[in-house]
Amino acid sequence: MKQFKKILFLAVASAFLLTSCSNDDDMIPFDSEPLGAYEDGYFVLNEGGGNSVTNSIIFIGEDGTRTDDVFRIENPDAEEMGIYIQNIFFDDTRAFIVAGSGSVTVVNRYTFEYITTINTDLESPRYGVVVDGKAYVTNNASFASVTDDFLTVIDLTNYSTSQVLIGNYLDRIAAVGDKVITTNNQYGSEHSVSVVDTNTLTVTDIDLGAGNTSNSIAVSDDVVYVLTGSGKFMEIDLDSNTVASTVDIPATISGTKNLNIDDDAVYFTSEASVYSFNLGDTTVSETPILTYNSTSAYGVMYGFAVNDDVIYIGDAADFASNGSFYEYSTSGALLSSNIAGSAPNGFYFN
């Protein structure tokens, strides 16, 4: 009887041990399959000059590994991306590369494998966003007119296209919910942003006030903010289609541009300097976070981004030779200095 009880005890204990081990195994996390070679890191977009072979895209992995010319490495037989590469925007799995010459190249955002090229309903395209399975791309159309600018709407299920006339000089674009918002007339006297309801494609202009030409836009917690070259930081109310609030940047800081928001901190540039203040502040310090050295006549701060407490700056040098890009901490410490391609104009994060 004692022997039977001993055997029974060992059997129960073994079963408990096996069950415990099985449960422990179930709790061990398994790494998911990598999505591709470009899953973690950022892209540097080099605009190039008047020939498609002069543009390029660099990838910097989160471990610092650099890969030059990723599009051509992954797609040696694909058609070129176009001339004057302006912007990259994403959906969950794809990257859309906008060329000012009139095309959008579609690739897998993680492998950079070529998918297709879109070249209909595009004329001098600039920037894009994705909302509910459709891409919206700003177009300057004819540079001789400020009334023919339009949005290209791309159905991402079949890449068919259509146009929505905006009639202002379009540039940057952002999205909140089912609305897209464009900055108007970066280079002229227009002083509005346009709001497009993507359900009805109706367009509403919001007046920013005379002399306040918006040149950059950012979204934080579903709130839209724009920056004007006249030194106005404005919050836009999309319910009432009005300017909700304005922060005046000191007049000593001229030519303000390159609005970015990261962790409730607002960043912008003036000449070769970066400035910052917090959302909710009513005043802006005249002291920059950093000022970098540049000999470029027109390419200072040609690219700019802030992401996860790192500031990224692209300098276009003379637009003919290679430019440079830099990483800085948000306290102004130089983290890295790097050789770019021709005219680095943007940073995009995977």
Coordinates of N, CA and C in Angstrom, one line a residue, residues 238-332:
L238 N -10.2 72.2 -36.1 CA -10.9 71.6 -37.3 C -12.4 71.5 -37.1
D239 N -12.9 71.7 -35.9 CA -14.4 71.7 -35.7 C -15.0 73.0 -36.2
S240 N -14.3 74.1 -35.9 CA -14.9 75.4 -36.3 C -14.2 76.0 -37.5
N241 N -13.1 75.3 -37.9 CA -12.3 75.8 -39.1 C -11.8 77.2 -38.8
T242 N -11.2 77.4 -37.7 CA -10.6 78.7 -37.3 C -9.2 78.5 -36.7
V243 N -8.5 79.6 -36.5 CA -7.3 79.6 -35.7 C -7.7 79.7 -34.2
A244 N -7.3 78.6 -33.5 CA -7.7 78.5 -32.1 C -6.8 79.4 -31.2
S245 N -5.5 79.4 -31.5 CA -4.5 80.2 -30.7 C -3.3 80.5 -31.5
T246 N -2.6 81.5 -31.1 CA -1.3 81.9 -31.8 C -0.3 82.2 -30.8
V247 N 1.0 81.7 -31.0 CA 2.1 82.1 -30.3 C 3.0 82.9 -31.2
D248 N 3.4 84.1 -30.8 CA 4.3 85.0 -31.5 C 5.7 84.7 -31.2
I249 N 6.5 84.3 -32.3 CA 7.9 84.1 -32.1 C 8.6 85.5 -32.2
P250 N 9.6 85.7 -31.3 CA 10.3 87.0 -31.3 C 10.7 87.5 -32.7
A251 N 10.6 88.8 -32.9 CA 10.9 89.4 -34.2 C 12.4 89.2 -34.5
T252 N 13.2 89.0 -33.5 CA 14.6 88.8 -33.8 C 14.9 87.5 -34.4
I253 N 14.0 86.6 -34.4 CA 14.1 85.3 -35.1 C 13.3 85.4 -36.4
S254 N 14.0 85.5 -37.5 CA 13.4 85.7 -38.8 C 13.4 84.4 -39.7
G255 N 12.5 84.4 -40.7 CA 12.5 83.3 -41.6 C 12.2 82.0 -41.0
T256 N 11.2 81.9 -40.1 CA 11.0 80.7 -39.3 C 10.4 79.6 -40.2
K257 N 10.8 78.4 -40.1 CA 10.3 77.3 -40.9 C 10.6 75.9 -40.2
N258 N 10.3 74.8 -40.9 CA 10.6 73.5 -40.5 C 10.0 73.1 -39.1
L259 N 8.7 73.3 -39.0 CA 8.0 72.9 -37.8 C 8.0 71.4 -37.6
N260 N 8.4 71.0 -36.3 CA 8.3 69.6 -35.9 C 7.9 69.6 -34.4
I261 N 7.1 68.6 -34.0 CA 6.7 68.4 -32.7 C 7.1 67.0 -32.2
D262 N 7.8 66.9 -31.1 CA 8.2 65.6 -30.6 C 8.1 65.6 -29.1
D263 N 7.3 64.7 -28.5 CA 7.1 64.6 -27.1 C 6.6 66.0 -26.5
D264 N 5.7 66.6 -27.1 CA 5.1 67.9 -26.7 C 6.1 69.1 -26.7
A265 N 7.2 68.8 -27.3 CA 8.2 69.9 -27.5 C 8.1 70.4 -29.0
V266 N 8.0 71.7 -29.2 CA 7.9 72.3 -30.5 C 9.3 72.7 -31.0
Y267 N 9.7 72.3 -32.2 CA 11.0 72.7 -32.8 C 10.8 73.4 -34.1
F268 N 11.6 74.4 -34.4 CA 11.6 75.1 -35.7 C 13.0 75.6 -35.9
T269 N 13.2 76.1 -37.2 CA 14.5 76.6 -37.5 C 14.4 78.0 -38.1
S270 N 15.6 78.7 -38.0 CA 15.8 80.0 -38.6 C 17.2 80.1 -39.0
E271 N 17.5 80.2 -40.3 CA 18.8 80.2 -40.8 C 19.5 78.8 -40.4
A272 N 20.6 78.9 -39.7 CA 21.3 77.7 -39.3 C 21.1 77.3 -37.8
S273 N 20.0 77.8 -37.2 CA 19.8 77.6 -35.8 C 18.5 76.8 -35.6
V274 N 18.4 76.1 -34.5 CA 17.2 75.4 -34.1 C 16.7 75.9 -32.8
Y275 N 15.4 76.2 -32.7 CA 14.8 76.7 -31.5 C 13.7 75.8 -31.0
S276 N 13.3 76.0 -29.7 CA 12.3 75.1 -29.2 C 11.6 75.7 -28.1
F277 N 10.3 75.3 -27.9 CA 9.5 75.6 -26.8 C 8.5 74.5 -26.6
N278 N 7.8 74.5 -25.5 CA 6.8 73.4 -25.2 C 5.4 73.8 -25.6
L279 N 4.6 72.8 -26.0 CA 3.2 73.1 -26.2 C 2.6 73.6 -25.0
G280 N 1.8 74.7 -25.1 CA 1.2 75.4 -24.0 C 2.0 76.6 -23.5
D281 N 3.3 76.7 -24.0 CA 4.0 78.0 -23.7 C 3.4 79.1 -24.4
T282 N 3.5 80.3 -23.9 CA 3.0 81.5 -24.6 C 4.2 82.4 -25.0
T283 N 5.4 82.1 -24.7 CA 6.5 82.8 -25.1 C 7.6 81.9 -25.6
V284 N 8.5 82.4 -26.5 CA 9.6 81.6 -27.1 C 10.9 82.3 -26.8
S285 N 11.8 81.5 -26.4 CA 13.2 82.0 -26.1 C 13.9 82.4 -27.4
E286 N 14.7 83.5 -27.3 CA 15.5 83.9 -28.4 C 16.8 83.1 -28.5
T287 N 17.1 82.3 -27.5 CA 18.3 81.5 -27.5 C 18.1 80.2 -28.2
P288 N 18.9 79.9 -29.3 CA 18.7 78.6 -30.0 C 19.3 77.4 -29.2
I289 N 18.7 76.3 -29.5 CA 19.3 75.0 -28.9 C 20.6 74.8 -29.5
L290 N 20.8 75.0 -30.8 CA 22.0 74.8 -31.5 C 22.1 75.7 -32.7
T291 N 23.3 75.9 -33.2 CA 23.6 76.5 -34.5 C 24.7 75.7 -35.1
Y292 N 24.5 75.3 -36.3 CA 25.5 74.5 -37.0 C 26.2 75.3 -38.1
N293 N 27.4 74.9 -38.5 CA 28.2 75.6 -39.5 C 27.8 75.2 -40.9
S294 N 27.5 76.1 -41.7 CA 27.2 75.8 -43.1 C 27.8 76.8 -44.0
T295 N 28.3 76.4 -45.2 CA 28.8 77.3 -46.2 C 27.8 77.3 -47.4
S296 N 26.7 76.7 -47.3 CA 25.7 76.6 -48.4 C 25.0 78.0 -48.5
A297 N 24.9 78.4 -49.8 CA 24.1 79.7 -50.0 C 22.6 79.5 -49.9
Y298 N 22.1 78.3 -50.3 CA 20.7 78.1 -50.4 C 20.2 76.8 -49.7
G299 N 21.2 76.0 -49.3 CA 20.8 74.7 -48.8 C 20.9 74.5 -47.3
V300 N 20.9 75.6 -46.5 CA 21.0 75.5 -45.0 C 19.7 75.0 -44.5
M301 N 19.7 74.0 -43.6 CA 18.5 73.3 -43.1 C 17.6 72.9 -44.2
Y302 N 18.2 72.3 -45.3 CA 17.4 71.8 -46.4 C 16.5 70.6 -46.0
G303 N 17.0 69.9 -45.1 CA 16.2 68.8 -44.5 C 16.2 68.9 -43.0
F304 N 15.0 68.6 -42.3 CA 15.0 68.8 -40.9 C 13.9 67.9 -40.3
A305 N 14.2 67.2 -39.2 CA 13.3 66.4 -38.5 C 13.7 66.2 -37.0
V306 N 12.7 65.9 -36.2 CA 13.0 65.6 -34.8 C 12.2 64.3 -34.5
N307 N 12.9 63.3 -34.0 CA 12.2 62.0 -33.7 C 12.9 61.4 -32.5
D308 N 12.1 61.0 -31.5 CA 12.6 60.3 -30.3 C 13.8 61.1 -29.7
D309 N 13.7 62.4 -29.5 CA 14.7 63.2 -28.8 C 16.0 63.3 -29.6
V310 N 16.0 63.1 -30.9 CA 17.1 63.3 -31.8 C 16.7 64.3 -32.9
I311 N 17.6 65.3 -33.1 CA 17.4 66.3 -34.2 C 18.2 65.9 -35.4
Y312 N 17.6 65.9 -36.5 CA 18.2 65.5 -37.8 C 18.2 66.7 -38.7
I313 N 19.4 67.0 -39.3 CA 19.6 68.2 -40.1 C 20.2 67.8 -41.4
G314 N 19.7 68.2 -42.6 CA 20.3 68.0 -43.9 C 20.8 69.3 -44.5
D315 N 22.0 69.3 -45.0 CA 22.6 70.5 -45.6 C 22.9 70.2 -47.0
A316 N 22.4 71.0 -48.0 CA 22.5 70.7 -49.4 C 23.8 71.1 -50.0
A317 N 24.6 71.8 -49.3 CA 25.9 72.3 -49.8 C 25.7 73.1 -51.1
D318 N 26.3 72.8 -52.2 CA 26.1 73.5 -53.5 C 25.1 72.9 -54.4
F319 N 24.4 71.8 -54.0 CA 23.4 71.1 -54.8 C 24.0 70.3 -55.9
A320 N 25.3 70.4 -56.2 CA 25.9 69.7 -57.2 C 26.7 68.5 -56.7
S321 N 27.4 68.7 -55.6 CA 28.2 67.7 -54.9 C 27.4 67.1 -53.7
N322 N 28.0 66.2 -53.0 CA 27.3 65.6 -51.9 C 27.1 66.6 -50.8
G323 N 25.9 66.5 -50.2 CA 25.6 67.3 -49.0 C 26.0 66.6 -47.7
S324 N 25.5 67.0 -46.6 CA 25.8 66.4 -45.3 C 24.5 66.3 -44.5
F325 N 24.5 65.3 -43.5 CA 23.5 65.3 -42.6 C 24.0 65.0 -41.2
Y326 N 23.3 65.6 -40.2 CA 23.8 65.6 -38.8 C 22.8 65.1 -37.9
E327 N 23.2 64.5 -36.8 CA 22.3 64.1 -35.7 C 22.8 64.9 -34.5
Y328 N 21.8 65.5 -33.8 CA 22.1 66.3 -32.6 C 21.1 65.8 -31.5
S329 N 21.6 65.9 -30.2 CA 20.6 65.7 -29.1 C 19.8 66.9 -29.0
T330 N 18.6 66.8 -28.3 CA 17.8 68.0 -28.1 C 18.3 69.0 -27.2
S331 N 19.5 68.7 -26.6 CA 20.2 69.7 -25.8 C 21.3 70.4 -26.6
G332 N 21.4 70.0 -27.9 CA 22.3 70.7 -28.8 C 23.7 70.0 -29.0

